[in-house]
Coordinates of C-alpha atoms and ligand atoms in Angstrom, one line a residue:
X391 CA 15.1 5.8 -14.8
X392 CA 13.3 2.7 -13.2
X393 CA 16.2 0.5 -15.3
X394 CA 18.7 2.6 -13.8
X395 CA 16.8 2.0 -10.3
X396 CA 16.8 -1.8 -10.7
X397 CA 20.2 -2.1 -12.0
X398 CA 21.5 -0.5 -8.9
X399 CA 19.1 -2.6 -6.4
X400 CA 20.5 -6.0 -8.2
X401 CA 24.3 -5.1 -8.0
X402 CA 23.8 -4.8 -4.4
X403 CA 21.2 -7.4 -4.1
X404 CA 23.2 -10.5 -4.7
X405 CA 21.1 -13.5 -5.9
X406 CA 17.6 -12.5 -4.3
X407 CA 14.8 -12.6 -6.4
X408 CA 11.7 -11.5 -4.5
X409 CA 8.8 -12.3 -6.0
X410 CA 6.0 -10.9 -3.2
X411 CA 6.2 -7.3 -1.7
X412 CA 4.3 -5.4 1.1
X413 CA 4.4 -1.5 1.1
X414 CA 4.4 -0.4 4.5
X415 CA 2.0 2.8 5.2
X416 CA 2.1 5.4 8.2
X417 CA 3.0 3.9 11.5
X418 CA 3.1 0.2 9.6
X419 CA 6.8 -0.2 9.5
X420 CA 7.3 -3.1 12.0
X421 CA 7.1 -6.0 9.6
X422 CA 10.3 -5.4 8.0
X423 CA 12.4 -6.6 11.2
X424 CA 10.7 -9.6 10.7
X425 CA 12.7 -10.3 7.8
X426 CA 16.2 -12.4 8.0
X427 CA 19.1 -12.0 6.2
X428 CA 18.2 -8.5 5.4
X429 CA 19.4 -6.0 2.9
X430 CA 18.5 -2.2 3.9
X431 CA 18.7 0.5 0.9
X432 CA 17.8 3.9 2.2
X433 CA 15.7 5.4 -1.1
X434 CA 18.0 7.9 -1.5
X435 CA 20.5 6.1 -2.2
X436 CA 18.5 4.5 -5.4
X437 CA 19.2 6.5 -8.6
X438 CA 15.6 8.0 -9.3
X439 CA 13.6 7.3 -6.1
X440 CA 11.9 9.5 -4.8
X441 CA 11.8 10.0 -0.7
X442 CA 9.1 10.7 1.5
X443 CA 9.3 13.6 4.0
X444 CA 5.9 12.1 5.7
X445 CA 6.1 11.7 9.8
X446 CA 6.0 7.9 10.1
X447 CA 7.6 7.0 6.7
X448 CA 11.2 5.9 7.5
X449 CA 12.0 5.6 3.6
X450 CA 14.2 2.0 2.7
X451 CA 13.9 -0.6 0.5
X452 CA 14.5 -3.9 2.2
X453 CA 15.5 -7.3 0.7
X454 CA 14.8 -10.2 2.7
X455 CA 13.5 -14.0 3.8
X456 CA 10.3 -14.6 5.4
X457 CA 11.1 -18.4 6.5
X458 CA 12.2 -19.7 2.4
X459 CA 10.0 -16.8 0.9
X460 CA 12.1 -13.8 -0.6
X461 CA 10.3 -10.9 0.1
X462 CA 10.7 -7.0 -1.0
X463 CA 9.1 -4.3 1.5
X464 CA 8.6 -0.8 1.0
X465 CA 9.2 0.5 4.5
X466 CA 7.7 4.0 3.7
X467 CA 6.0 6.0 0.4
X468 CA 5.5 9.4 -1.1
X469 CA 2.3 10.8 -1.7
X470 CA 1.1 13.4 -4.4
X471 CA 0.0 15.6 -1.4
X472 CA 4.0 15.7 -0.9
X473 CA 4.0 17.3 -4.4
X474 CA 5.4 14.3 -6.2
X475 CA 4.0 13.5 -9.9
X476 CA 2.0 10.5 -10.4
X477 CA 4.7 8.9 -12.0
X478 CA 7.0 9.9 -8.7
X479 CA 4.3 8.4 -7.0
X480 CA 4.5 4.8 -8.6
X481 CA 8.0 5.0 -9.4
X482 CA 8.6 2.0 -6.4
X483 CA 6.2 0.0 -7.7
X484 CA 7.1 -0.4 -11.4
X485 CA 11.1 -1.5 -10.0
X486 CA 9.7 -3.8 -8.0
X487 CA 7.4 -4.8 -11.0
X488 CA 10.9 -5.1 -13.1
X489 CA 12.7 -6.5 -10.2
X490 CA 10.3 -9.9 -11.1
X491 CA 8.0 -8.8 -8.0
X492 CA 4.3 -10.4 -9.3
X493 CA 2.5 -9.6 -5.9
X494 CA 2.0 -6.5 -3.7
X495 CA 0.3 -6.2 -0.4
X496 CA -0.2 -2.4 0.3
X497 CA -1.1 -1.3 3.4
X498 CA -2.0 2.3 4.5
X499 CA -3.5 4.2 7.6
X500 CA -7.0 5.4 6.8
X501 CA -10.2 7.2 8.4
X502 CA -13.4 4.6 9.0
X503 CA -16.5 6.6 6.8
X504 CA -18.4 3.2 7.2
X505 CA -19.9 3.3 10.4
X506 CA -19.9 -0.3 11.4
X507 CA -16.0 0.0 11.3
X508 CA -13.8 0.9 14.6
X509 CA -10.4 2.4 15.1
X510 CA -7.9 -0.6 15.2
X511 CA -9.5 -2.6 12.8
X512 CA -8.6 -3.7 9.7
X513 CA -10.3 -3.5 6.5
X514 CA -9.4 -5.6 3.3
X515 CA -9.6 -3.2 0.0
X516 CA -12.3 -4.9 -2.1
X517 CA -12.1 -1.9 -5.0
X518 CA -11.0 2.0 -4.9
X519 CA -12.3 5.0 -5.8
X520 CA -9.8 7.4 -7.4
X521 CA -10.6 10.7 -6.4
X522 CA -6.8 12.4 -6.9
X523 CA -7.7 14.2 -10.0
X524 CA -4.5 12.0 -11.7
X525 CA -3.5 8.7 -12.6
X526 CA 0.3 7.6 -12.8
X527 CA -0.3 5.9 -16.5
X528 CA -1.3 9.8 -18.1
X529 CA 1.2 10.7 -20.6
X530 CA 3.2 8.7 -23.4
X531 CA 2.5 4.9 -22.7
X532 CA 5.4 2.7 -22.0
X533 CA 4.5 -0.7 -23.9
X534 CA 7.1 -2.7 -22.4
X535 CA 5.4 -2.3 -19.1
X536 CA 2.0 -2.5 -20.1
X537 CA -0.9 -1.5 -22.7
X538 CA -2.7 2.3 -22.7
X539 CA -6.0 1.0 -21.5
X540 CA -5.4 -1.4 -18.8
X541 CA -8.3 -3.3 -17.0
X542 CA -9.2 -2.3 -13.8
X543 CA -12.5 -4.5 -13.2
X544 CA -10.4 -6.7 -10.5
X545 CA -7.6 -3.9 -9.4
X546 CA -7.8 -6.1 -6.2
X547 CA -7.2 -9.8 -6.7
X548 CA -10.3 -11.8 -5.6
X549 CA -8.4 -15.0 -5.2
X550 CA -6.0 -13.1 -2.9
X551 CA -9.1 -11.3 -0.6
X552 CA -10.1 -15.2 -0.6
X553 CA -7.1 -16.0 0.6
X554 CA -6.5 -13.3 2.4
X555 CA -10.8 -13.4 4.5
X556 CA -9.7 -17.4 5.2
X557 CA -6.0 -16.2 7.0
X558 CA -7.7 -13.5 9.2
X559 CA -10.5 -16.1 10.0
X560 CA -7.8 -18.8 11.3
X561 CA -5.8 -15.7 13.3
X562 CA -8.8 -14.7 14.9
X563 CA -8.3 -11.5 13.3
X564 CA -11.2 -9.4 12.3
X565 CA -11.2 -8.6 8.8
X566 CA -14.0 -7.0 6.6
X567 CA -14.2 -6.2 3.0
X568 CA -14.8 -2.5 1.7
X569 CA -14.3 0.8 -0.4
X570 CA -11.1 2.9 -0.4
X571 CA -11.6 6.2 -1.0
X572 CA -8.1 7.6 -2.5
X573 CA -8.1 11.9 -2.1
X574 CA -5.4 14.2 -2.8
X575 CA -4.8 15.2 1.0
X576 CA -3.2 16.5 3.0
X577 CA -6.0 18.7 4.3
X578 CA -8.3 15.2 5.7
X579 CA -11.6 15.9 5.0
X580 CA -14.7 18.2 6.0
X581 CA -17.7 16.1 7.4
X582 CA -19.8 17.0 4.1
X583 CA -16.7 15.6 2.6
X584 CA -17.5 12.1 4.0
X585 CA -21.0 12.2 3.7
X586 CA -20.5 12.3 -0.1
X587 CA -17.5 9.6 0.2
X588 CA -20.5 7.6 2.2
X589 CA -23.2 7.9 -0.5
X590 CA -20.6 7.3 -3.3
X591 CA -20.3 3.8 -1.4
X592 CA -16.2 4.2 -0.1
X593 CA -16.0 2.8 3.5
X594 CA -12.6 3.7 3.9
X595 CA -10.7 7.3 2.9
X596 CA -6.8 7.7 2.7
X597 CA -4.2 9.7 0.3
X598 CA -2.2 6.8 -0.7
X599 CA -2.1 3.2 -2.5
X600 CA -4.0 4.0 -5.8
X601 CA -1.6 5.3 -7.9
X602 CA 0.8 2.6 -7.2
X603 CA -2.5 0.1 -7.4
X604 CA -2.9 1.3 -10.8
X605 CA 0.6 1.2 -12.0
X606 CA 0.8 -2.4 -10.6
X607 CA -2.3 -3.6 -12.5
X608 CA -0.3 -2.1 -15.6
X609 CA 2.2 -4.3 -15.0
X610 CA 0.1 -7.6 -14.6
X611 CA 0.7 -7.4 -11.0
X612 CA -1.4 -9.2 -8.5
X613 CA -2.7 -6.6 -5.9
X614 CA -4.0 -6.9 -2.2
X615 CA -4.7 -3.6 0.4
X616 CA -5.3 -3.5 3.8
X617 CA -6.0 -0.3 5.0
X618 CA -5.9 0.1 9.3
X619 CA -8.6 2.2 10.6
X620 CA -6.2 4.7 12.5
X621 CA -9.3 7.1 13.1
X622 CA -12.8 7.4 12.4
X623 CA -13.4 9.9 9.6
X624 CA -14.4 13.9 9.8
X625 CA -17.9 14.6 11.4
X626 CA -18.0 10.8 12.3
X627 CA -17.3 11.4 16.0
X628 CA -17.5 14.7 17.6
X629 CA -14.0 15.5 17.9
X630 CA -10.9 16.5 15.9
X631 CA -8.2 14.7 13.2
X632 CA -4.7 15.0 14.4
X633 CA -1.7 12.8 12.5
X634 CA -0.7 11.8 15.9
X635 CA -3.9 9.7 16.7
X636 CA -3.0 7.8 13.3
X637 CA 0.4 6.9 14.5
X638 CA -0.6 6.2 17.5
X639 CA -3.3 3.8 16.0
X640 CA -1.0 2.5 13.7
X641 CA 1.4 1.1 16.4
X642 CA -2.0 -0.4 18.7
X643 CA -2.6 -2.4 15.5
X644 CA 1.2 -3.2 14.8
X645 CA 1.3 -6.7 16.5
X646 CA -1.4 -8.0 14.7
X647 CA -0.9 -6.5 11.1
X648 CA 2.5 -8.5 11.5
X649 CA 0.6 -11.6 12.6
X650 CA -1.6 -11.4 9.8
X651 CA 1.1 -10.9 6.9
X652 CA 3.6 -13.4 8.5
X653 CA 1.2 -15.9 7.9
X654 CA -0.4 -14.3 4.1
X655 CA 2.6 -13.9 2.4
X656 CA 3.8 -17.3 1.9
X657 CA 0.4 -18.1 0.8
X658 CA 0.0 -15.5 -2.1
Ligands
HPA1587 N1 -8.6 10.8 6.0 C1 -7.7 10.7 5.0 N2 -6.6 10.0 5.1 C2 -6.3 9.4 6.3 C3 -7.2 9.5 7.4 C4 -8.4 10.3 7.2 O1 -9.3 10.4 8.1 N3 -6.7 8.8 8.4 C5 -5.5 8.3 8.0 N4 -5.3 8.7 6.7

């Protein structure tokens, strides 16, 4: 099914031959209209690919130049809290993987547990903790893509956080390193919840990015994640979690997650 997927995307795809990608997460999507020369596939048009029903995930693939660079972007995922398999799940990732894409930023919306962290900021995924109960590589092994027991000691390339610490620093944009928490969803979480996430060491919860950070490191990929602190995690302020406030974070934060890839990318 993912040969089927990429045979389609390269008959309409012409001679582009992306080599980067971003994934877009919840309220994210405004970097792909910095793209020129763009080519928009809606998911469901790509044999096999799964679309999300998520508020906030508009659900295209879109082929384009950043300046020379070809880019891929992911405007919109599906989760496993949609009911989607863990292959479903990383289905986008291993196309791009075949398409010849060798570098994925993923970015995602995700409560602050660390409390030196604020809404709007931005936190660079130093390492992950999968708490899903699944993994997309669990089943038969496909060889071609990569071996049974891939290493996951550097899921998150440190050569790209370098890169990536010295780009915010330059922007003025505040970047720090930490934890993602990855949970099935799509209840968020009870303050006990968090204090456990704290003492585990995750500074950061979400539902998304490690499945697909998982299947990517199968495939030799080269991985960075941002996550945007829409809101500050359960029991962390004295008020309620509504989906709204991470949209509504997610656009604040917009302008500046732009900034900051515009200028990454090409150096990846
Ligand atoms: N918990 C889990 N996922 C999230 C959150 C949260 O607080 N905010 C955005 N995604």
């Amino acid at each position: 099914m993912i040969a089927e997927a990429k045979a389609h995307i390269e008959s309409r795809a012409g001679r582009r031959e992306p080599r980067v990608a971003v994934v877009l997460g919840s309220g994210l999507g405004a970097f792909a209209a910095e793209l020129s020369d763009r080519l928009e596939i809606p998911y469901g048009e790509i044999p096999g690919w799964p679309s999300s029903t998520a508020v906030g995930h508009a659900g295209r693939l879109i082929l384009g130049k950043l300046g020379p660079l070809e880019v891929a972007v992911m405007a919109g995922r599906v989760h496993l809290y949609e009911g989607y398999t863990p292959r479903q799940v990383a289905f986008g990732v291993r196309v791009l993987g075949l398409l010849g894409v060798r570098s994925i930023v993923f970015t995602n919306a995700a409560g602050g547990i660390n409390l030196s962290l604020q809404r709007g900021g931005l936190v660079l995924i130093s390492d992950h903790l999968n708490l899903q109960g699944s993994n997309p590589l669990a089943g038969p092994n496909d060889d071609q893509l990569g071996p049974r027991f891939p290493d996951m000691s550097e899921a998150y390339s440190k050569e790209y956080r370098r890169i990536a610490l010295e780009t915010a620093r330059e922007l003025g944009i505040g970047l720090t390193e930490g934890v993602y928490a990855a949970l099935l969803g799509p209840s968020y979480e009870t303050p006990a919840e968090i204090r456990y996430l704290r003492a585990i060491g995750a500074d950061v919860v979400g539902m998304s990015t490690v499945p697909e950070v998982i299947a990517a490191n199968h495939m030799g990929i080269r991985v960075l994640g941002i996550s945007c602190v829409t809101n500050m995690a359960a029991g962390v302020l004295p008020q309620k979690i509504h989906h709204e406030e991470v949209l509504e974070t997610g656009a604040m934060v917009r302008d500046t997650l732009v900034r900051f890839l515009t200028t990454l990318l090409p150096r990846l």
